[in-house]
Amino acid sequence: MITTTTPMEGAIMKLPYLRAVCRNPNFTNRNSTSLRWRSQSWPLHVSASAASIFPLVDDPKLGPGSLGHITRSDFPILHQEINGSKLVYLDNAATSQKPTAVIKSLQNYYEAYNSNVHRGIHYLSAKATDEYESARQKVANFINAGAREIIFTRNATEAINLVAYSWGLSNLKPGDEIITTIAEHHSAIVPWQIVAQKTGAVLKFVNLTEDEVPDVGQLRDILSRRTKLLVMHHVSNMLASVLPMDEVISWAHDVGAKVLVDACQSVPHMVVDVKNLDTDFLVGSSHKMCGPTGVGFLYGKSEILSGMPPFLGGGEMIADVYLDHSTYAEPPSRFEAGTPAIGEAIGLGAAIDYLSEIGMQQIHDYEMELGSYLYDHLSSVSDVRIYGPAPSQTVKRAALCSFNVKDVHPTDIATFLDQQHGVAIRSGHHCAQPLHRHLGISSSARASLHFYNTKDDVDRFIEALKDTIDFFTSFK
């Protein structure tokens, strides 16, 4: 069999892949466990809704004294070269980088008090338990919930599956309706497909408007007394759209439906208050909010969690075990079978301390400025198509852009940017295949920002992208 490649494919296959990663010799690690090395000592804020205590200097927006410039030194991974170029990390919607404070919290757990949590009476177990439960309280404070309403999971995907298998299988029956959108992450679609198949419930999807935003008008029209659950993202990981969840949740409650909010792309970037939203469930993921991988959380209203059966069986989730039956612990223990990700949860708590000390409103304001800068400059590049709504006075986009370049595959774009310029972006379907099909594409490239990114990062990305486009168009 003879295989052939197009000129484009042949070109990208011939690019040198330099695997060496060089540490920047000019980088000095401050070894700080918090932000206290700055010009003055600031009290730690517990609530994300508290006023910012992290003053910007010089330029309050994107200049040398911006939030990105100030916090950058707290992230050791950013101070290195990739393939001979200074790293520009723009893949934050996939995972965020970790500040020194988080890395040290993990190291401290394993070096100083590694032990299993709960039930142990010795010092190490008591210390580990205190820190683990303190992390739960930090998550609760961060989103304005009660500690007993926070369940630690492996990730947001597991949190959604917990609701699907525990609440969904117990409460849904034939003819009941689950409403979601075509723009959801696969983790908010597949579990409900499985539940619908098992229960006979009907899964309905909301389409996009002409502005490429989930159509909340259509959603309001299809809500009915048959609707038992609404599952929606707060911020789209591909379209960058921000949905009015307070209104949407109110509409769902008016017909007696429960609501699950996928907050993976909102909790790390803005103030999220579950009491103000009045949502029934909300999920988040540590690794997207500067915390470790391997841990996420489910928020559920206490009265709903108390009526849900266990998701997994084993140690910790029981009250008493007999040979013929078992009784179960109260939430959250009921839903945390087995040894949890102790160090990871503690690391998440350290990440929340870090974010709270900056102030989530300040993070959000800075990212909106930087996100607008990214959108404006990316949209000015020839042959680039950006997906999602155009920003305006009334339409706010999250700080990310999914895009395609005419006649250039997004994976080729991402590969060239990485190998030739040290710029890290994402390519693929971003776990949103139905959305991509609706848009008439199979994949896209995505550049996504966090507060430690700077205007310089965006400028380097845009120049690198132009060079990438020039390279591929030279084969035409």
mmCIF file with all atom_site columns, N, CA and C in Angstrom, residues 335-368:
data_model
loop_
_atom_site.group_PDB
_atom_site.id
_atom_site.type_symbol
_atom_site.label_atom_id
_atom_site.label_alt_id
_atom_site.label_comp_id
_atom_site.label_asym_id
_atom_site.label_entity_id
_atom_site.label_seq_id
_atom_site.pdbx_PDB_ins_code
_atom_site.Cartn_x
_atom_site.Cartn_y
_atom_site.Cartn_z
_atom_site.occupancy
_atom_site.B_iso_or_equiv
_atom_site.pdbx_formal_charge
_atom_site.auth_seq_id
_atom_site.auth_comp_id
_atom_site.auth_asym_id
_atom_site.auth_atom_id
_atom_site.pdbx_PDB_model_num
ATOM 1   N N  . PHE A 1 335 ? -20.288 10.193 50.536 1.00 0.00 ? 335 PHE A N  1
ATOM 2   C CA . PHE A 1 335 ? -19.893 10.215 49.127 1.00 0.00 ? 335 PHE A CA 1
ATOM 3   C C  . PHE A 1 335 ? -18.379 10.234 48.939 1.00 0.00 ? 335 PHE A C  1
ATOM 4   N N  . GLU A 1 336 ? -17.622 9.913  49.998 1.00 0.00 ? 336 GLU A N  1
ATOM 5   C CA . GLU A 1 336 ? -16.165 9.907  49.906 1.00 0.00 ? 336 GLU A CA 1
ATOM 6   C C  . GLU A 1 336 ? -15.627 8.561  50.366 1.00 0.00 ? 336 GLU A C  1
ATOM 7   N N  . ALA A 1 337 ? -15.973 7.514  49.629 1.00 0.00 ? 337 ALA A N  1
ATOM 8   C CA . ALA A 1 337 ? -15.545 6.159  49.983 1.00 0.00 ? 337 ALA A CA 1
ATOM 9   C C  . ALA A 1 337 ? -14.038 6.004  49.789 1.00 0.00 ? 337 ALA A C  1
ATOM 10  N N  . GLY A 1 338 ? -13.398 5.323  50.737 1.00 0.00 ? 338 GLY A N  1
ATOM 11  C CA . GLY A 1 338 ? -11.982 5.014  50.615 1.00 0.00 ? 338 GLY A CA 1
ATOM 12  C C  . GLY A 1 338 ? -11.083 6.179  51.001 1.00 0.00 ? 338 GLY A C  1
ATOM 13  N N  . THR A 1 339 ? -9.777  5.928  50.907 1.00 0.00 ? 339 THR A N  1
ATOM 14  C CA . THR A 1 339 ? -8.802  6.981  51.211 1.00 0.00 ? 339 THR A CA 1
ATOM 15  C C  . THR A 1 339 ? -8.856  8.057  50.138 1.00 0.00 ? 339 THR A C  1
ATOM 16  N N  . PRO A 1 340 ? -9.072  9.294  50.523 1.00 0.00 ? 340 PRO A N  1
ATOM 17  C CA . PRO A 1 340 ? -9.190  10.362 49.526 1.00 0.00 ? 340 PRO A CA 1
ATOM 18  C C  . PRO A 1 340 ? -7.823  10.856 49.057 1.00 0.00 ? 340 PRO A C  1
ATOM 19  N N  . ALA A 1 341 ? -7.831  11.805 48.144 1.00 0.00 ? 341 ALA A N  1
ATOM 20  C CA . ALA A 1 341 ? -6.606  12.466 47.676 1.00 0.00 ? 341 ALA A CA 1
ATOM 21  C C  . ALA A 1 341 ? -6.238  13.532 48.703 1.00 0.00 ? 341 ALA A C  1
ATOM 22  N N  . ILE A 1 342 ? -5.584  13.121 49.775 1.00 0.00 ? 342 ILE A N  1
ATOM 23  C CA . ILE A 1 342 ? -5.371  13.998 50.926 1.00 0.00 ? 342 ILE A CA 1
ATOM 24  C C  . ILE A 1 342 ? -4.450  15.159 50.582 1.00 0.00 ? 342 ILE A C  1
ATOM 25  N N  . GLY A 1 343 ? -3.262  14.831 50.083 1.00 0.00 ? 343 GLY A N  1
ATOM 26  C CA . GLY A 1 343 ? -2.317  15.886 49.735 1.00 0.00 ? 343 GLY A CA 1
ATOM 27  C C  . GLY A 1 343 ? -2.867  16.828 48.691 1.00 0.00 ? 343 GLY A C  1
ATOM 28  N N  . GLU A 1 344 ? -3.597  16.274 47.719 1.00 0.00 ? 344 GLU A N  1
ATOM 29  C CA . GLU A 1 344 ? -4.162  17.095 46.651 1.00 0.00 ? 344 GLU A CA 1
ATOM 30  C C  . GLU A 1 344 ? -5.222  18.055 47.194 1.00 0.00 ? 344 GLU A C  1
ATOM 31  N N  . ALA A 1 345 ? -6.052  17.572 48.120 1.00 0.00 ? 345 ALA A N  1
ATOM 32  C CA . ALA A 1 345 ? -7.058  18.447 48.723 1.00 0.00 ? 345 ALA A CA 1
ATOM 33  C C  . ALA A 1 345 ? -6.394  19.566 49.517 1.00 0.00 ? 345 ALA A C  1
ATOM 34  N N  . ILE A 1 346 ? -5.347  19.235 50.240 1.00 0.00 ? 346 ILE A N  1
ATOM 35  C CA . ILE A 1 346 ? -4.614  20.251 50.991 1.00 0.00 ? 346 ILE A CA 1
ATOM 36  C C  . ILE A 1 346 ? -3.989  21.259 50.030 1.00 0.00 ? 346 ILE A C  1
ATOM 37  N N  . GLY A 1 347 ? -3.471  20.760 48.913 1.00 0.00 ? 347 GLY A N  1
ATOM 38  C CA . GLY A 1 347 ? -2.927  21.659 47.892 1.00 0.00 ? 347 GLY A CA 1
ATOM 39  C C  . GLY A 1 347 ? -3.993  22.573 47.311 1.00 0.00 ? 347 GLY A C  1
ATOM 40  N N  . LEU A 1 348 ? -5.207  22.044 47.114 1.00 0.00 ? 348 LEU A N  1
ATOM 41  C CA . LEU A 1 348 ? -6.315  22.881 46.656 1.00 0.00 ? 348 LEU A CA 1
ATOM 42  C C  . LEU A 1 348 ? -6.599  23.979 47.663 1.00 0.00 ? 348 LEU A C  1
ATOM 43  N N  . GLY A 1 349 ? -6.550  23.632 48.945 1.00 0.00 ? 349 GLY A N  1
ATOM 44  C CA . GLY A 1 349 ? -6.745  24.650 49.976 1.00 0.00 ? 349 GLY A CA 1
ATOM 45  C C  . GLY A 1 349 ? -5.692  25.750 49.888 1.00 0.00 ? 349 GLY A C  1
ATOM 46  N N  . ALA A 1 350 ? -4.446  25.366 49.620 1.00 0.00 ? 350 ALA A N  1
ATOM 47  C CA . ALA A 1 350 ? -3.373  26.359 49.464 1.00 0.00 ? 350 ALA A CA 1
ATOM 48  C C  . ALA A 1 350 ? -3.615  27.230 48.236 1.00 0.00 ? 350 ALA A C  1
ATOM 49  N N  . ALA A 1 351 ? -4.130  26.625 47.158 1.00 0.00 ? 351 ALA A N  1
ATOM 50  C CA . ALA A 1 351 ? -4.442  27.403 45.952 1.00 0.00 ? 351 ALA A CA 1
ATOM 51  C C  . ALA A 1 351 ? -5.539  28.424 46.237 1.00 0.00 ? 351 ALA A C  1
ATOM 52  N N  . ILE A 1 352 ? -6.530  28.019 47.008 1.00 0.00 ? 352 ILE A N  1
ATOM 53  C CA . ILE A 1 352 ? -7.612  28.949 47.361 1.00 0.00 ? 352 ILE A CA 1
ATOM 54  C C  . ILE A 1 352 ? -7.083  30.087 48.229 1.00 0.00 ? 352 ILE A C  1
ATOM 55  N N  . ASP A 1 353 ? -6.172  29.772 49.151 1.00 0.00 ? 353 ASP A N  1
ATOM 56  C CA . ASP A 1 353 ? -5.540  30.833 49.934 1.00 0.00 ? 353 ASP A CA 1
ATOM 57  C C  . ASP A 1 353 ? -4.857  31.838 49.003 1.00 0.00 ? 353 ASP A C  1
ATOM 58  N N  . TYR A 1 354 ? -4.151  31.319 48.025 1.00 0.00 ? 354 TYR A N  1
ATOM 59  C CA . TYR A 1 354 ? -3.404  32.171 47.092 1.00 0.00 ? 354 TYR A CA 1
ATOM 60  C C  . TYR A 1 354 ? -4.360  33.046 46.279 1.00 0.00 ? 354 TYR A C  1
ATOM 61  N N  . LEU A 1 355 ? -5.378  32.434 45.698 1.00 0.00 ? 355 LEU A N  1
ATOM 62  C CA . LEU A 1 355 ? -6.335  33.191 44.899 1.00 0.00 ? 355 LEU A CA 1
ATOM 63  C C  . LEU A 1 355 ? -7.076  34.224 45.744 1.00 0.00 ? 355 LEU A C  1
ATOM 64  N N  . SER A 1 356 ? -7.451  33.832 46.955 1.00 0.00 ? 356 SER A N  1
ATOM 65  C CA . SER A 1 356 ? -8.205  34.735 47.828 1.00 0.00 ? 356 SER A CA 1
ATOM 66  C C  . SER A 1 356 ? -7.362  35.916 48.260 1.00 0.00 ? 356 SER A C  1
ATOM 67  N N  . GLU A 1 357 ? -6.055  35.692 48.427 1.00 0.00 ? 357 GLU A N  1
ATOM 68  C CA . GLU A 1 357 ? -5.192  36.787 48.833 1.00 0.00 ? 357 GLU A CA 1
ATOM 69  C C  . GLU A 1 357 ? -5.089  37.829 47.719 1.00 0.00 ? 357 GLU A C  1
ATOM 70  N N  . ILE A 1 358 ? -5.136  37.397 46.481 1.00 0.00 ? 358 ILE A N  1
ATOM 71  C CA . ILE A 1 358 ? -5.167  38.346 45.363 1.00 0.00 ? 358 ILE A CA 1
ATOM 72  C C  . ILE A 1 358 ? -6.533  39.029 45.300 1.00 0.00 ? 358 ILE A C  1
ATOM 73  N N  . GLY A 1 359 ? -7.588  38.206 45.388 1.00 0.00 ? 359 GLY A N  1
ATOM 74  C CA . GLY A 1 359 ? -8.956  38.712 45.257 1.00 0.00 ? 359 GLY A CA 1
ATOM 75  C C  . GLY A 1 359 ? -9.541  38.323 43.927 1.00 0.00 ? 359 GLY A C  1
ATOM 76  N N  . MET A 1 360 ? -10.625 37.572 43.942 1.00 0.00 ? 360 MET A N  1
ATOM 77  C CA . MET A 1 360 ? -11.185 37.064 42.692 1.00 0.00 ? 360 MET A CA 1
ATOM 78  C C  . MET A 1 360 ? -11.734 38.167 41.794 1.00 0.00 ? 360 MET A C  1
ATOM 79  N N  . GLN A 1 361 ? -12.234 39.238 42.383 1.00 0.00 ? 361 GLN A N  1
ATOM 80  C CA . GLN A 1 361 ? -12.727 40.322 41.538 1.00 0.00 ? 361 GLN A CA 1
ATOM 81  C C  . GLN A 1 361 ? -11.577 40.972 40.782 1.00 0.00 ? 361 GLN A C  1
ATOM 82  N N  . GLN A 1 362 ? -10.450 41.127 41.449 1.00 0.00 ? 362 GLN A N  1
ATOM 83  C CA . GLN A 1 362 ? -9.291  41.707 40.769 1.00 0.00 ? 362 GLN A CA 1
ATOM 84  C C  . GLN A 1 362 ? -8.786  40.780 39.662 1.00 0.00 ? 362 GLN A C  1
ATOM 85  N N  . ILE A 1 363 ? -8.775  39.477 39.927 1.00 0.00 ? 363 ILE A N  1
ATOM 86  C CA . ILE A 1 363 ? -8.399  38.515 38.895 1.00 0.00 ? 363 ILE A CA 1
ATOM 87  C C  . ILE A 1 363 ? -9.334  38.638 37.699 1.00 0.00 ? 363 ILE A C  1
ATOM 88  N N  . HIS A 1 364 ? -10.635 38.694 37.967 1.00 0.00 ? 364 HIS A N  1
ATOM 89  C CA . HIS A 1 364 ? -11.618 38.781 36.887 1.00 0.00 ? 364 HIS A CA 1
ATOM 90  C C  . HIS A 1 364 ? -11.443 40.060 36.074 1.00 0.00 ? 364 HIS A C  1
ATOM 91  N N  . ASP A 1 365 ? -11.281 41.180 36.749 1.00 0.00 ? 365 ASP A N  1
ATOM 92  C CA . ASP A 1 365 ? -11.152 42.457 36.043 1.00 0.00 ? 365 ASP A CA 1
ATOM 93  C C  . ASP A 1 365 ? -9.911  42.460 35.150 1.00 0.00 ? 365 ASP A C  1
ATOM 94  N N  . TYR A 1 366 ? -8.811  41.953 35.676 1.00 0.00 ? 366 TYR A N  1
ATOM 95  C CA . TYR A 1 366 ? -7.576  41.921 34.893 1.00 0.00 ? 366 TYR A CA 1
ATOM 96  C C  . TYR A 1 366 ? -7.724  40.999 33.688 1.00 0.00 ? 366 TYR A C  1
ATOM 97  N N  . GLU A 1 367 ? -8.307  39.832 33.908 1.00 0.00 ? 367 GLU A N  1
ATOM 98  C CA . GLU A 1 367 ? -8.464  38.882 32.804 1.00 0.00 ? 367 GLU A CA 1
ATOM 99  C C  . GLU A 1 367 ? -9.401  39.412 31.729 1.00 0.00 ? 367 GLU A C  1
ATOM 100 N N  . MET A 1 368 ? -10.405 40.178 32.105 1.00 0.00 ? 368 MET A N  1
ATOM 101 C CA . MET A 1 368 ? -11.285 40.766 31.099 1.00 0.00 ? 368 MET A CA 1
ATOM 102 C C  . MET A 1 368 ? -10.525 41.749 30.214 1.00 0.00 ? 368 MET A C  1
#
